Structures are given as structure tokens and as C-alpha cells.
Tab-separated table of C-alpha atoms in Angstrom:
chain	number	residue	atom	x	y	z
A	1	UNK	CA	0.784	-66.263	-16.216
A	2	UNK	CA	1.629	-64.098	-13.209
A	3	UNK	CA	-1.507	-62.381	-11.904
A	4	UNK	CA	-0.038	-59.888	-9.425
A	5	UNK	CA	3.078	-57.987	-8.385
A	6	UNK	CA	4.459	-57.147	-4.952
A	7	UNK	CA	7.668	-56.246	-3.154
A	8	UNK	CA	7.629	-59.538	-1.281
A	9	UNK	CA	6.027	-61.193	1.752
A	10	UNK	CA	3.990	-58.810	3.867
A	11	UNK	CA	3.591	-56.199	1.113
A	12	UNK	CA	0.507	-55.624	-1.005
A	13	UNK	CA	-0.125	-57.887	-3.989
A	14	UNK	CA	-1.060	-55.495	-6.808
A	15	UNK	CA	-3.236	-57.321	-9.343
A	16	UNK	CA	-2.266	-56.978	-12.988
A	17	UNK	CA	-5.989	-56.637	-13.615
A	18	UNK	CA	-5.612	-53.060	-12.277
A	19	UNK	CA	-3.723	-52.099	-15.431
A	20	UNK	CA	-5.857	-54.251	-17.732
A	21	UNK	CA	-8.962	-52.482	-16.421
A	22	UNK	CA	-7.352	-49.103	-17.081
A	23	UNK	CA	-6.650	-50.158	-20.669
A	24	UNK	CA	-10.240	-51.310	-21.064
A	25	UNK	CA	-11.572	-48.022	-19.682
A	26	UNK	CA	-9.359	-46.142	-22.123
A	27	UNK	CA	-10.355	-48.245	-25.133
A	28	UNK	CA	-14.037	-47.650	-24.368
A	29	UNK	CA	-13.456	-43.900	-24.768
A	30	UNK	CA	-11.741	-44.266	-28.151
A	31	UNK	CA	-12.651	-45.469	-31.632
A	32	UNK	CA	-11.746	-48.472	-33.736
A	33	UNK	CA	-8.827	-47.654	-35.993
A	34	UNK	CA	-7.063	-45.628	-33.325
A	35	UNK	CA	-3.851	-46.953	-31.767
A	36	UNK	CA	-2.499	-45.390	-28.569
A	37	UNK	CA	1.297	-45.066	-28.405
A	38	UNK	CA	2.998	-44.107	-25.145
A	39	UNK	CA	6.693	-43.770	-24.382
A	40	UNK	CA	7.934	-44.767	-20.940
A	41	UNK	CA	10.642	-43.096	-18.927
A	42	UNK	CA	14.374	-43.409	-19.528
A	43	UNK	CA	17.288	-43.931	-17.173
A	44	UNK	CA	19.011	-40.623	-16.454
A	45	UNK	CA	22.665	-40.274	-15.517
A	46	UNK	CA	24.039	-37.938	-12.876
A	47	UNK	CA	25.483	-35.267	-15.150
A	48	UNK	CA	28.384	-36.791	-17.136
A	49	UNK	CA	28.928	-39.827	-14.904
A	50	UNK	CA	28.000	-43.487	-15.268
A	51	UNK	CA	25.881	-43.299	-12.095
A	52	UNK	CA	22.145	-43.195	-12.724
A	53	UNK	CA	19.284	-41.765	-10.703
A	54	UNK	CA	17.081	-44.453	-9.172
A	55	UNK	CA	14.549	-45.021	-11.947
A	56	UNK	CA	10.892	-44.036	-11.602
A	57	UNK	CA	8.464	-44.889	-14.353
A	58	UNK	CA	6.452	-42.142	-16.054
A	59	UNK	CA	2.989	-41.972	-14.468
A	60	UNK	CA	0.777	-42.321	-17.558
A	61	UNK	CA	2.879	-45.313	-18.622
A	62	UNK	CA	2.431	-46.884	-15.192
A	63	UNK	CA	-1.326	-46.285	-15.364
A	64	UNK	CA	-1.707	-48.152	-18.630
A	65	UNK	CA	0.584	-51.139	-18.087
A	66	UNK	CA	2.505	-51.051	-14.770
A	67	UNK	CA	5.833	-51.722	-16.505
A	68	UNK	CA	8.772	-50.903	-14.219
A	69	UNK	CA	11.733	-51.013	-16.650
A	70	UNK	CA	13.104	-47.946	-18.475
A	71	UNK	CA	13.345	-47.452	-22.215
A	72	UNK	CA	10.009	-49.039	-23.157
A	73	UNK	CA	7.106	-48.143	-25.438
A	74	UNK	CA	3.492	-49.281	-25.270
A	75	UNK	CA	0.720	-49.505	-27.859
A	76	UNK	CA	-2.982	-50.203	-27.360
A	77	UNK	CA	-4.903	-51.289	-30.435
A	78	UNK	CA	-8.418	-50.008	-29.816
A	79	UNK	CA	-9.952	-52.268	-32.481
A	80	UNK	CA	-8.754	-55.513	-30.877
A	81	UNK	CA	-8.104	-54.289	-27.324
A	82	UNK	CA	-4.647	-55.891	-27.522
A	83	UNK	CA	-1.768	-54.468	-25.496
A	84	UNK	CA	1.648	-54.365	-27.174
A	85	UNK	CA	4.711	-53.793	-24.995
A	86	UNK	CA	8.032	-52.859	-26.623
A	87	UNK	CA	11.198	-53.469	-24.578
A	88	UNK	CA	14.820	-52.517	-25.351
A	89	UNK	CA	16.936	-55.103	-27.143
A	90	UNK	CA	19.827	-55.254	-24.681
A	91	UNK	CA	23.335	-56.592	-25.414
A	92	UNK	CA	24.452	-59.957	-24.061
A	93	UNK	CA	26.905	-58.313	-21.650
A	94	UNK	CA	23.903	-56.809	-19.823
A	95	UNK	CA	23.534	-60.237	-18.228
A	96	UNK	CA	27.032	-59.988	-16.746
A	97	UNK	CA	26.525	-56.639	-15.033
A	98	UNK	CA	22.784	-56.186	-14.572
A	99	UNK	CA	21.148	-59.599	-14.363
A	100	UNK	CA	19.225	-62.054	-16.509
A	101	UNK	CA	18.071	-60.949	-19.946
A	102	UNK	CA	14.322	-61.544	-20.079
A	103	UNK	CA	12.743	-62.856	-23.239
A	104	UNK	CA	9.577	-61.334	-24.757
A	105	UNK	CA	7.584	-64.351	-23.535
A	106	UNK	CA	8.826	-63.741	-19.976
A	107	UNK	CA	7.787	-60.084	-20.166
A	108	UNK	CA	4.333	-61.272	-21.311
A	109	UNK	CA	3.956	-63.331	-18.153
A	110	UNK	CA	5.273	-60.626	-15.849
A	111	UNK	CA	2.997	-57.854	-17.109
A	112	UNK	CA	-0.007	-59.755	-18.438
A	113	UNK	CA	0.036	-58.173	-21.891
A	114	UNK	CA	-0.922	-59.904	-25.117
A	115	UNK	CA	2.148	-59.043	-27.195
A	116	UNK	CA	5.774	-58.153	-26.442
A	117	UNK	CA	8.245	-56.961	-29.058
A	118	UNK	CA	11.570	-55.161	-29.117
A	119	UNK	CA	11.665	-51.390	-29.451
A	120	UNK	CA	13.500	-51.653	-32.771
A	121	UNK	CA	10.418	-53.470	-34.139
A	122	UNK	CA	8.027	-50.679	-33.157
A	123	UNK	CA	7.476	-49.143	-36.582
A	124	UNK	CA	6.947	-52.483	-38.326
A	125	UNK	CA	4.512	-53.726	-35.675
A	126	UNK	CA	2.503	-50.498	-35.798
A	127	UNK	CA	2.311	-50.723	-39.589
A	128	UNK	CA	0.960	-54.261	-39.288
A	129	UNK	CA	-1.903	-52.933	-37.140
A	130	UNK	CA	-2.958	-50.663	-40.045
A	131	UNK	CA	-4.038	-47.763	-37.833
A	132	UNK	CA	-6.133	-44.891	-39.134
A	133	UNK	CA	-4.357	-42.703	-36.606
A	134	UNK	CA	-1.773	-42.986	-33.842
A	135	UNK	CA	-2.768	-41.209	-30.636
A	136	UNK	CA	0.193	-39.763	-28.748
A	137	UNK	CA	0.112	-37.970	-25.402
A	138	UNK	CA	0.760	-34.253	-25.183
A	139	UNK	CA	-0.778	-31.864	-22.717
A	140	UNK	CA	0.064	-29.435	-19.921
A	141	UNK	CA	0.374	-30.311	-16.248
A	142	UNK	CA	-1.582	-27.529	-14.551
A	143	UNK	CA	0.698	-27.644	-11.483
A	144	UNK	CA	4.180	-27.801	-12.943
A	145	UNK	CA	3.418	-26.085	-16.257
A	146	UNK	CA	5.398	-28.837	-17.977
A	147	UNK	CA	4.090	-30.889	-20.890
A	148	UNK	CA	3.647	-34.665	-20.926
A	149	UNK	CA	6.391	-36.366	-22.923
A	150	UNK	CA	5.032	-37.298	-26.334
A	151	UNK	CA	6.152	-40.586	-27.887
A	152	UNK	CA	8.870	-40.078	-30.486
A	153	UNK	CA	10.477	-42.846	-32.518
A	154	UNK	CA	12.171	-43.360	-35.863
A	155	UNK	CA	9.471	-43.797	-38.497
A	156	UNK	CA	6.679	-41.943	-36.717
A	157	UNK	CA	6.433	-39.515	-39.637
A	158	UNK	CA	5.090	-42.406	-41.759
A	159	UNK	CA	1.848	-42.403	-39.725
A	160	UNK	CA	-1.110	-40.110	-39.285
A	161	UNK	CA	-0.545	-38.828	-35.726
A	162	UNK	CA	-2.908	-36.936	-33.422
A	163	UNK	CA	-1.540	-35.555	-30.146
A	164	UNK	CA	-4.695	-33.773	-28.905
A	165	UNK	CA	-7.360	-36.475	-28.523
A	166	UNK	CA	-5.667	-38.661	-25.902
A	167	UNK	CA	-4.558	-36.274	-23.168
A	168	UNK	CA	-7.912	-35.025	-21.796
A	169	UNK	CA	-9.382	-38.530	-21.936
A	170	UNK	CA	-6.623	-40.375	-20.095
A	171	UNK	CA	-6.115	-37.538	-17.589
A	172	UNK	CA	-9.818	-37.597	-16.701
A	173	UNK	CA	-9.743	-41.388	-16.314
A	174	UNK	CA	-6.894	-40.998	-13.826
A	175	UNK	CA	-9.038	-38.677	-11.686
A	176	UNK	CA	-11.596	-41.364	-10.824
A	177	UNK	CA	-9.888	-44.320	-9.180
A	178	UNK	CA	-10.937	-47.932	-9.762
A	179	UNK	CA	-11.502	-50.256	-6.780
A	180	UNK	CA	-8.135	-51.864	-7.518
A	181	UNK	CA	-6.359	-48.498	-7.458
A	182	UNK	CA	-8.137	-47.547	-4.236
A	183	UNK	CA	-6.793	-50.690	-2.558
A	184	UNK	CA	-3.242	-49.687	-3.487
A	185	UNK	CA	-3.836	-46.201	-2.129
A	186	UNK	CA	-5.316	-47.582	1.101
A	187	UNK	CA	-2.136	-49.611	1.500
A	188	UNK	CA	0.364	-46.831	0.842
A	189	UNK	CA	-1.579	-44.430	3.090
A	190	UNK	CA	-1.626	-46.998	5.910
A	191	UNK	CA	2.113	-47.667	5.580
A	192	UNK	CA	2.789	-43.920	5.523
A	193	UNK	CA	0.516	-43.368	8.543
A	194	UNK	CA	2.391	-46.024	10.512
A	195	UNK	CA	5.709	-44.464	9.490
A	196	UNK	CA	4.546	-41.068	10.754
A	197	UNK	CA	3.611	-42.668	14.069
A	198	UNK	CA	7.081	-44.168	14.345
A	199	UNK	CA	8.537	-40.701	13.749
A	200	UNK	CA	6.336	-39.212	16.500
A	201	UNK	CA	7.647	-41.799	18.959
A	202	UNK	CA	11.248	-41.210	17.905
A	203	UNK	CA	11.301	-37.402	17.787
A	204	UNK	CA	12.668	-35.526	20.782
A	205	UNK	CA	14.641	-32.340	21.427
A	206	UNK	CA	18.309	-32.668	20.535
A	207	UNK	CA	17.832	-34.661	17.339
A	208	UNK	CA	18.397	-33.294	13.841
A	209	UNK	CA	15.390	-33.068	11.548
A	210	UNK	CA	16.902	-35.496	9.037
A	211	UNK	CA	17.218	-38.134	11.758
A	212	UNK	CA	13.436	-38.014	12.089
A	213	UNK	CA	13.122	-38.185	8.298
A	214	UNK	CA	15.285	-41.308	8.266
A	215	UNK	CA	12.838	-43.127	10.553
A	216	UNK	CA	10.040	-42.449	8.081
A	217	UNK	CA	12.102	-43.623	5.118
A	218	UNK	CA	13.166	-46.766	6.975
A	219	UNK	CA	9.634	-47.820	7.915
A	220	UNK	CA	8.159	-47.164	4.473
A	221	UNK	CA	10.847	-49.222	2.747
A	222	UNK	CA	11.698	-51.887	5.329
A	223	UNK	CA	8.134	-52.643	6.370
A	224	UNK	CA	6.055	-51.436	3.435
A	225	UNK	CA	8.282	-52.143	0.434
A	226	UNK	CA	8.127	-48.492	-0.663
A	227	UNK	CA	11.413	-47.977	-2.459
A	228	UNK	CA	10.438	-44.393	-3.212
A	229	UNK	CA	8.785	-41.571	-1.379
A	230	UNK	CA	6.378	-39.456	-3.386
A	231	UNK	CA	8.239	-36.155	-2.899
A	232	UNK	CA	11.144	-34.749	-0.924
A	233	UNK	CA	10.334	-35.106	2.767
A	234	UNK	CA	9.470	-31.870	4.586
A	235	UNK	CA	10.683	-32.073	8.204
A	236	UNK	CA	10.386	-28.571	9.579
A	237	UNK	CA	10.852	-27.848	13.292
A	238	UNK	CA	10.390	-24.486	14.972
A	239	UNK	CA	10.558	-21.592	12.510
A	240	UNK	CA	11.150	-24.012	9.614
A	241	UNK	CA	7.523	-25.069	9.861
A	242	UNK	CA	6.622	-21.773	8.178
A	243	UNK	CA	8.592	-22.714	5.042
A	244	UNK	CA	5.960	-24.491	2.989
A	245	UNK	CA	8.322	-26.609	0.888
A	246	UNK	CA	11.184	-26.931	3.364
A	247	UNK	CA	13.573	-29.857	2.934
A	248	UNK	CA	15.053	-28.947	-0.451
A	249	UNK	CA	18.766	-28.932	-1.264
A	250	UNK	CA	19.352	-25.482	0.228
A	251	UNK	CA	17.494	-26.399	3.437
A	252	UNK	CA	17.977	-30.152	3.794
A	253	UNK	CA	16.118	-30.923	7.041
A	254	UNK	CA	19.302	-30.072	8.932
A	255	UNK	CA	18.209	-27.979	11.934
A	256	UNK	CA	18.379	-29.322	15.471
A	257	UNK	CA	14.986	-29.893	17.079
A	258	UNK	CA	14.693	-27.806	20.253
A	259	UNK	CA	12.534	-28.122	23.338
A	260	UNK	CA	9.404	-26.026	22.729
A	261	UNK	CA	9.498	-26.480	18.935
A	262	UNK	CA	6.466	-27.520	16.953
A	263	UNK	CA	7.326	-30.119	14.328
A	264	UNK	CA	5.629	-30.061	10.923
A	265	UNK	CA	6.494	-33.276	9.100
A	266	UNK	CA	5.014	-33.718	5.603
A	267	UNK	CA	5.991	-37.102	4.125
A	268	UNK	CA	4.422	-39.799	1.978
A	269	UNK	CA	5.486	-43.212	0.754
A	270	UNK	CA	5.014	-44.508	-2.784
A	271	UNK	CA	4.016	-48.048	-3.731
A	272	UNK	CA	3.532	-49.395	-7.268
A	273	UNK	CA	3.708	-45.780	-8.409
A	274	UNK	CA	0.836	-44.610	-6.181
A	275	UNK	CA	1.422	-41.755	-3.748
A	276	UNK	CA	0.561	-40.938	-0.161
A	277	UNK	CA	0.870	-37.374	1.152
A	278	UNK	CA	0.398	-36.951	4.927
A	279	UNK	CA	1.368	-34.161	7.304
A	280	UNK	CA	1.580	-34.465	11.085
A	281	UNK	CA	2.205	-31.491	13.365
A	282	UNK	CA	3.118	-32.086	16.997
A	283	UNK	CA	5.262	-30.637	19.812
A	284	UNK	CA	8.803	-31.980	19.871
A	285	UNK	CA	8.614	-32.634	23.618
A	286	UNK	CA	5.234	-34.350	23.453
A	287	UNK	CA	3.252	-31.703	25.336
A	288	UNK	CA	1.353	-28.787	23.773
A	289	UNK	CA	1.732	-25.312	25.212
A	290	UNK	CA	-1.383	-23.159	25.299
A	291	UNK	CA	-0.208	-21.253	22.215
A	292	UNK	CA	0.598	-24.449	20.327
A	293	UNK	CA	-2.785	-25.873	21.248
A	294	UNK	CA	-4.575	-22.736	20.023
A	295	UNK	CA	-3.005	-22.860	16.570
A	296	UNK	CA	-3.243	-26.636	16.267
A	297	UNK	CA	-6.915	-26.766	17.185
A	298	UNK	CA	-7.715	-23.930	14.761
A	299	UNK	CA	-6.271	-26.043	11.943
A	300	UNK	CA	-7.971	-29.198	13.225
A	301	UNK	CA	-11.339	-27.426	13.199
A	302	UNK	CA	-10.702	-26.502	9.571
A	303	UNK	CA	-9.949	-30.124	8.688
A	304	UNK	CA	-12.981	-31.399	10.593
A	305	UNK	CA	-15.285	-28.946	8.814
A	306	UNK	CA	-14.199	-30.247	5.415
A	307	UNK	CA	-14.455	-33.910	6.434
A	308	UNK	CA	-18.024	-33.246	7.581
A	309	UNK	CA	-19.129	-31.429	4.443
A	310	UNK	CA	-17.172	-32.947	1.554
A	311	UNK	CA	-19.307	-35.158	-0.704
A	312	UNK	CA	-20.101	-35.554	-4.398
A	313	UNK	CA	-21.307	-32.348	-6.017
A	314	UNK	CA	-19.595	-29.983	-3.562
A	315	UNK	CA	-17.161	-27.511	-5.129
A	316	UNK	CA	-13.569	-27.726	-3.909
A	317	UNK	CA	-13.398	-23.928	-3.829
A	318	UNK	CA	-16.290	-23.945	-1.352
A	319	UNK	CA	-14.457	-26.506	0.789
A	320	UNK	CA	-11.390	-24.261	0.855
A	321	UNK	CA	-13.468	-21.352	2.144
A	322	UNK	CA	-15.245	-23.626	4.634
A	323	UNK	CA	-11.845	-24.542	6.082
A	324	UNK	CA	-10.742	-20.909	6.137
A	325	UNK	CA	-13.865	-19.813	8.023
A	326	UNK	CA	-13.478	-22.499	10.677
A	327	UNK	CA	-9.812	-21.640	11.265
A	328	UNK	CA	-10.296	-17.870	11.334
A	329	UNK	CA	-13.214	-18.171	13.743
A	330	UNK	CA	-11.113	-20.194	16.179
A	331	UNK	CA	-8.200	-17.761	15.929
A	332	UNK	CA	-10.657	-14.944	16.620
A	333	UNK	CA	-11.880	-16.773	19.724
A	334	UNK	CA	-8.217	-17.082	20.756
A	335	UNK	CA	-7.766	-13.294	20.435
A	336	UNK	CA	-5.284	-13.390	17.531
A	337	UNK	CA	-7.853	-11.910	15.167
A	338	UNK	CA	-10.774	-9.525	15.494
A	339	UNK	CA	-13.675	-8.421	13.362
A	340	UNK	CA	-16.013	-10.166	10.948
A	341	UNK	CA	-14.701	-13.426	9.473
A	342	UNK	CA	-16.387	-12.867	6.096
A	343	UNK	CA	-14.728	-9.465	5.822
A	344	UNK	CA	-11.381	-11.076	6.743
A	345	UNK	CA	-11.800	-13.381	3.748
A	346	UNK	CA	-12.913	-10.502	1.552
A	347	UNK	CA	-9.646	-8.699	2.355
A	348	UNK	CA	-7.408	-11.780	2.042
A	349	UNK	CA	-6.510	-12.426	5.688
A	350	UNK	CA	-7.060	-16.147	5.051
A	351	UNK	CA	-4.283	-16.040	2.444
A	352	UNK	CA	-1.844	-14.435	4.907
A	353	UNK	CA	-2.186	-17.267	7.412
A	354	UNK	CA	-2.697	-20.057	4.851
A	355	UNK	CA	-1.135	-19.059	1.537
A	356	UNK	CA	-1.712	-22.444	-0.106
A	357	UNK	CA	-4.845	-24.221	-1.272
A	358	UNK	CA	-6.850	-26.684	0.778
A	359	UNK	CA	-5.467	-29.728	-1.013
A	360	UNK	CA	-5.111	-31.504	-4.323
A	361	UNK	CA	-5.965	-34.611	-6.279
A	362	UNK	CA	-3.780	-37.595	-5.368
A	363	UNK	CA	-2.844	-40.727	-7.290
A	364	UNK	CA	0.115	-41.673	-9.459
A	365	UNK	CA	1.409	-38.129	-8.956
A	366	UNK	CA	1.396	-36.484	-5.563
A	367	UNK	CA	-0.236	-33.463	-7.207
A	368	UNK	CA	-2.283	-35.641	-9.501
A	369	UNK	CA	-3.519	-34.681	-12.943
A	370	UNK	CA	-6.993	-33.499	-13.865
A	371	UNK	CA	-7.287	-30.320	-11.824
A	372	UNK	CA	-7.979	-27.950	-14.699
A	373	UNK	CA	-8.950	-29.964	-17.780
A	374	UNK	CA	-10.911	-28.156	-20.523
A	375	UNK	CA	-14.340	-29.310	-19.259
A	376	UNK	CA	-13.576	-28.310	-15.646
A	377	UNK	CA	-14.220	-24.999	-13.869
A	378	UNK	CA	-11.351	-22.622	-14.682
A	379	UNK	CA	-8.832	-21.419	-12.160
A	380	UNK	CA	-10.254	-18.639	-9.982
A	381	UNK	CA	-8.665	-15.240	-9.579
A	382	UNK	CA	-7.202	-13.840	-6.372
A	383	UNK	CA	-6.333	-16.112	-3.417
A	384	UNK	CA	-8.384	-19.005	-4.833
A	385	UNK	CA	-6.028	-19.123	-7.815
A	386	UNK	CA	-3.659	-21.083	-5.576
A	387	UNK	CA	-6.038	-24.043	-5.478
A	388	UNK	CA	-4.868	-26.964	-7.581
A	389	UNK	CA	-8.428	-27.636	-8.734
A	390	UNK	CA	-11.806	-25.897	-8.680
A	391	UNK	CA	-13.775	-29.030	-9.555
A	392	UNK	CA	-16.937	-30.404	-8.032
A	393	UNK	CA	-16.154	-33.519	-6.012
A	394	UNK	CA	-17.009	-36.930	-7.463
A	395	UNK	CA	-17.117	-40.378	-5.926
A	396	UNK	CA	-13.846	-42.154	-6.645
A	397	UNK	CA	-11.651	-39.083	-6.353
A	398	UNK	CA	-8.770	-39.221	-3.892
A	399	UNK	CA	-7.625	-35.872	-2.522
A	400	UNK	CA	-5.645	-34.361	0.308
A	401	UNK	CA	-7.324	-32.180	2.924
A	402	UNK	CA	-4.496	-30.032	4.273
A	403	UNK	CA	-5.410	-26.779	5.986
A	404	UNK	CA	-2.592	-24.932	7.706
A	405	UNK	CA	-1.745	-21.872	9.758
A	406	UNK	CA	1.705	-20.307	9.391
A	407	UNK	CA	3.474	-17.254	10.735
A	408	UNK	CA	5.505	-16.210	7.693
A	409	UNK	CA	7.434	-13.008	8.341
A	410	UNK	CA	7.192	-11.640	4.804
A	411	UNK	CA	3.426	-12.106	4.676
A	412	UNK	CA	2.857	-10.738	8.189
A	413	UNK	CA	4.979	-7.675	7.400
A	414	UNK	CA	2.911	-7.013	4.306
A	415	UNK	CA	-0.364	-7.421	6.185
A	416	UNK	CA	0.790	-5.096	8.963
A	417	UNK	CA	1.447	-2.375	6.385
A	418	UNK	CA	-1.866	-2.936	4.613
A	419	UNK	CA	-4.671	-1.049	6.407
A	420	UNK	CA	-7.362	-3.267	4.885
A	421	UNK	CA	-5.734	-6.381	6.384
A	422	UNK	CA	-4.008	-4.953	9.451
A	423	UNK	CA	-7.313	-4.037	11.122
A	424	UNK	CA	-8.169	-7.714	11.656
A	425	UNK	CA	-5.006	-8.670	13.581
A	426	UNK	CA	-4.315	-8.187	17.278
A	427	UNK	CA	-0.709	-7.374	16.549
A	428	UNK	CA	0.590	-7.495	20.099
A	429	UNK	CA	-0.622	-11.071	20.252
A	430	UNK	CA	0.246	-12.074	16.691
A	431	UNK	CA	3.802	-10.770	16.933
A	432	UNK	CA	4.398	-13.165	19.818
A	433	UNK	CA	4.071	-15.957	17.234
A	434	UNK	CA	6.861	-14.731	14.967
A	435	UNK	CA	9.331	-17.609	14.821
A	436	UNK	CA	6.624	-20.100	15.859
A	437	UNK	CA	6.641	-21.757	12.437
A	438	UNK	CA	3.358	-23.334	11.493
A	439	UNK	CA	0.878	-26.153	11.750
A	440	UNK	CA	-0.476	-28.260	8.900
A	441	UNK	CA	-2.808	-31.238	9.196
A	442	UNK	CA	-2.990	-33.292	6.012
A	443	UNK	CA	-5.164	-36.327	5.453
A	444	UNK	CA	-5.592	-38.404	2.301
A	445	UNK	CA	-9.288	-39.065	1.669
A	446	UNK	CA	-11.473	-40.955	-0.758
A	447	UNK	CA	-14.704	-39.297	-1.867
A	448	UNK	CA	-17.509	-41.853	-1.542
A	449	UNK	CA	-21.145	-41.729	-2.628
A	450	UNK	CA	-22.073	-40.344	0.797
A	451	UNK	CA	-19.076	-38.336	1.944
A	452	UNK	CA	-15.480	-39.108	2.852
A	453	UNK	CA	-13.428	-42.190	3.737
A	454	UNK	CA	-10.281	-41.075	5.521
A	455	UNK	CA	-7.320	-43.218	4.419
A	456	UNK	CA	-5.041	-41.676	7.067
A	457	UNK	CA	-4.578	-43.281	10.504
A	458	UNK	CA	-2.559	-41.078	12.853
A	459	UNK	CA	-3.305	-39.369	16.196
A	460	UNK	CA	-5.062	-36.088	15.409
A	461	UNK	CA	-6.540	-34.431	18.493
A	462	UNK	CA	-4.307	-32.769	21.086
A	463	UNK	CA	-5.284	-35.458	23.578
A	464	UNK	CA	-4.546	-38.291	21.153
A	465	UNK	CA	-1.123	-36.883	20.273
A	466	UNK	CA	-0.094	-36.267	23.868
A	467	UNK	CA	-1.281	-39.709	24.935
A	468	UNK	CA	0.456	-41.434	22.034
A	469	UNK	CA	3.748	-39.643	22.607
A	470	UNK	CA	3.586	-40.060	26.413
A	471	UNK	CA	3.159	-43.809	26.064
A	472	UNK	CA	5.987	-44.137	23.564
A	473	UNK	CA	9.568	-44.990	24.448
A	474	UNK	CA	10.742	-41.380	24.581
A	475	UNK	CA	8.330	-39.920	27.090
A	476	UNK	CA	7.696	-42.445	29.870
């Protein structure tokens, strides 16, 4: 029996016990007579061609069994605790084009499950388990608004099926990470941190943003075994740093990096399905101007305030406002803002300079599930509605802390026309920052019994960044 999986020498050995423990945790929340049935992801072709997208397994399916192949189903018999994996029955010619056909017994060894069958045997095997009810997964993702893909197979109408019980239970279990999951996340955050550091040493004026992105991708895959990144890399330089989700198809990290630009690079590797999500902001030429330092240190003070205060029992909404206060106070000291900070927040100035939430849960999805489950605090109104959760922190959660400060023309124009907001800005000074872009500092953290363990290892202070870049190959 194989007891772990990795991408080869030098990469993390992921124990199969990680998935077995998740199944055990799930079974303990359910009742005898219930059988969980999940459907994995399928290979998807590029439009009408025979070229497929690189396959990524569905996250709930990964959580319960770690299976990496497409076209599979999984069943967990709560009464016996047995795991049943169902794999496609592939034609013999598969072996000619795609590699060795694995037998059910080989799949058993690879994934550490008790039973392996073919997908075309699914209905008969489920009948033999004599379930009182099949539990399928259906529920809304509070970020995307999309619904989890419910298992569908020929013969399902012969069973008593419930699609409401499972979702809140398994989503809540994903929120609190096991020690085994935390080790995977430590690994992917360390690999991603090192990749960001390589990018900082490589970046210089005259390069194209995507060339910097390529360094990150290379390190994560070549060194860390991360075949995937967790989301499309955001590599904004200069004014592009004010585009929160830059890097998409219409803006594909294709601007030249200029001397005097701030770089905002938001990138995270993915290993065994688990995500990192780290943002580094730094000057392209390795040396902060006074204006760059002012904005950067305002955001750093916001991050530091949250790292100091975050602990079990603290509301995430309160942490967001703690970050806002620290940033606004520093910008006031730097003469960009004026007036009372609490009144700035009351009138939404914080949402002009940081239109996004403080951060989000992190795990098998970069914006991980569990933010607004039925038992959780509901989404707030107003600017706090942008937060991806309003929960109280718990030990075992992994989240991002990602305050930012951006000079977004549309938002600044609106604030300048709004008397309630305009009064807080020193516009002569603020307008000098139009075209500056933005700064974001994003760390991945584990909530512990006493506070925070930062899983991110990159230079963060102005002094650390300048020293690191000065001693790299580009700036000697």
C-alpha cells in the first residue's frame, strides 16, 4: 500500500492519511444508513477541438479522497466507514495513446481506499450498500454565486436522495484545517514565497510584466512541483497596480515595466490542490521614492495591526476596520487625508482607497468555502458587504491578510464630487498620485490558539525590500 503522494524528489510527501482523516471527520457528522456520493471533475475540451484543458480536480472531491483523475465518482458508507472509488472503464486503445491502464487493485494502492469499482457499476454497488438515503452535494458558493456540482448518474432516481444535508457539513469541515492539511499549506506558501523572491530579484525596468510572471511560474513548477497556480497571476506595474484583478485575457500582463513604477504582483502556487495567495509590492528599480514609501508603509501598518490583533474569537469585520484605521491614520500623517479617521470610515473613504475586503479563507480554493454558511454571521451592508466572510476567527482557519491602497480614477472622481467624502482628501496632494497604481501586501496566515502564524516568507519592510533587491543580481 502506498502511504503518500508527491511530485518527486524534493517535493512534499502528502500522506494519504490526510484524506482518510477528512473522511473520518465527515462520517462522524453523519448517521448510519447515509451514503455520501460525490462526482469528480471531467476533462473539458477547448471548444470543438480534441485539445483538452489541463485537468484540475473538483475541490470537494479532492478533500475527500485526493483522486487526481477525471471522470470518477466516490461513495462513503457512513455505517462501515468504507470508501468506494469509481473509475472510468477505459478502452484498451487508451494504453496506446495515454499510458498504462490501471486495474482497480492498483487504484486501491495509489489512493488508500477500501474498494474500487468501475463507474458503470455505480448503481449496483450503491444498491448493495442498502442505503436509507444518498447524500449528494448541492449548495451555493458565496463568492462566485455558482452551485456545487451535484452527483448525477443513470439509476439515481431509484434511490432516496437528499441534497441539503451534506453541503453545510462538508463546507464547515473544510474551514478548519487538519494538521496534515496545514503542512501542505505551509509547503505551498513557502514555495510561493520563494518564487516571489526570485521575481523581485529578476524584475527591472525594461522587462514586460509577463516575463516577471514567467519567473514565478518556473520556480513554483520546477522547484516546487506545482503544476498549477491557484488563479491567474496578477502582475501589475505602474497604473496597472490599481486594477484589482489585472492579468486577465483583455489585460494579459503585457505592459513594459518602467523606471519609477511600483510593481504589484499577486501570485500563488498550488500543490495537491491546496492554494497559496501572496502579494508583493515593490519598486521596479529597487529603491522607494518618498511617495512610494508613504503608501507602502500605510498598507504595511494595516497588515501589522491585523497580525497583532487577530486571534480566536475576533470578528473578521473588526479586523477589516482595524486595518482601515491604521492605513487612514498613516495617510493622514502623510498629508493625503485630513479630518477624523472614524468619520472617514463613516462616510466610506476607506472604501475609496481600498475597495476590497481585508482577505478571505484559503484552502482547496483560493477564495475558500465557508464564508457565509447558514450558522455564520450574515453579510453586512455597505462597504463591509465586500468582505468574503464576517465570521469570528477560529484556530485552524487559514486566511489571507491583504490590505491595499489604490488610486483608482473612477473612485477618486466620484469621491471628489461627493461633498461628504471630498472633505477628507487633500486633493492637490492626492491628485499627484493619479497613475501611481496601488500597493497591496498579502500574507497567508494560520489562526492558532494564541494568535497568528504567518506562512509567508518574503521581505516586507521598506528596508528589507531595498536590501534584498540591492544584493540581488540586478542591482549590484
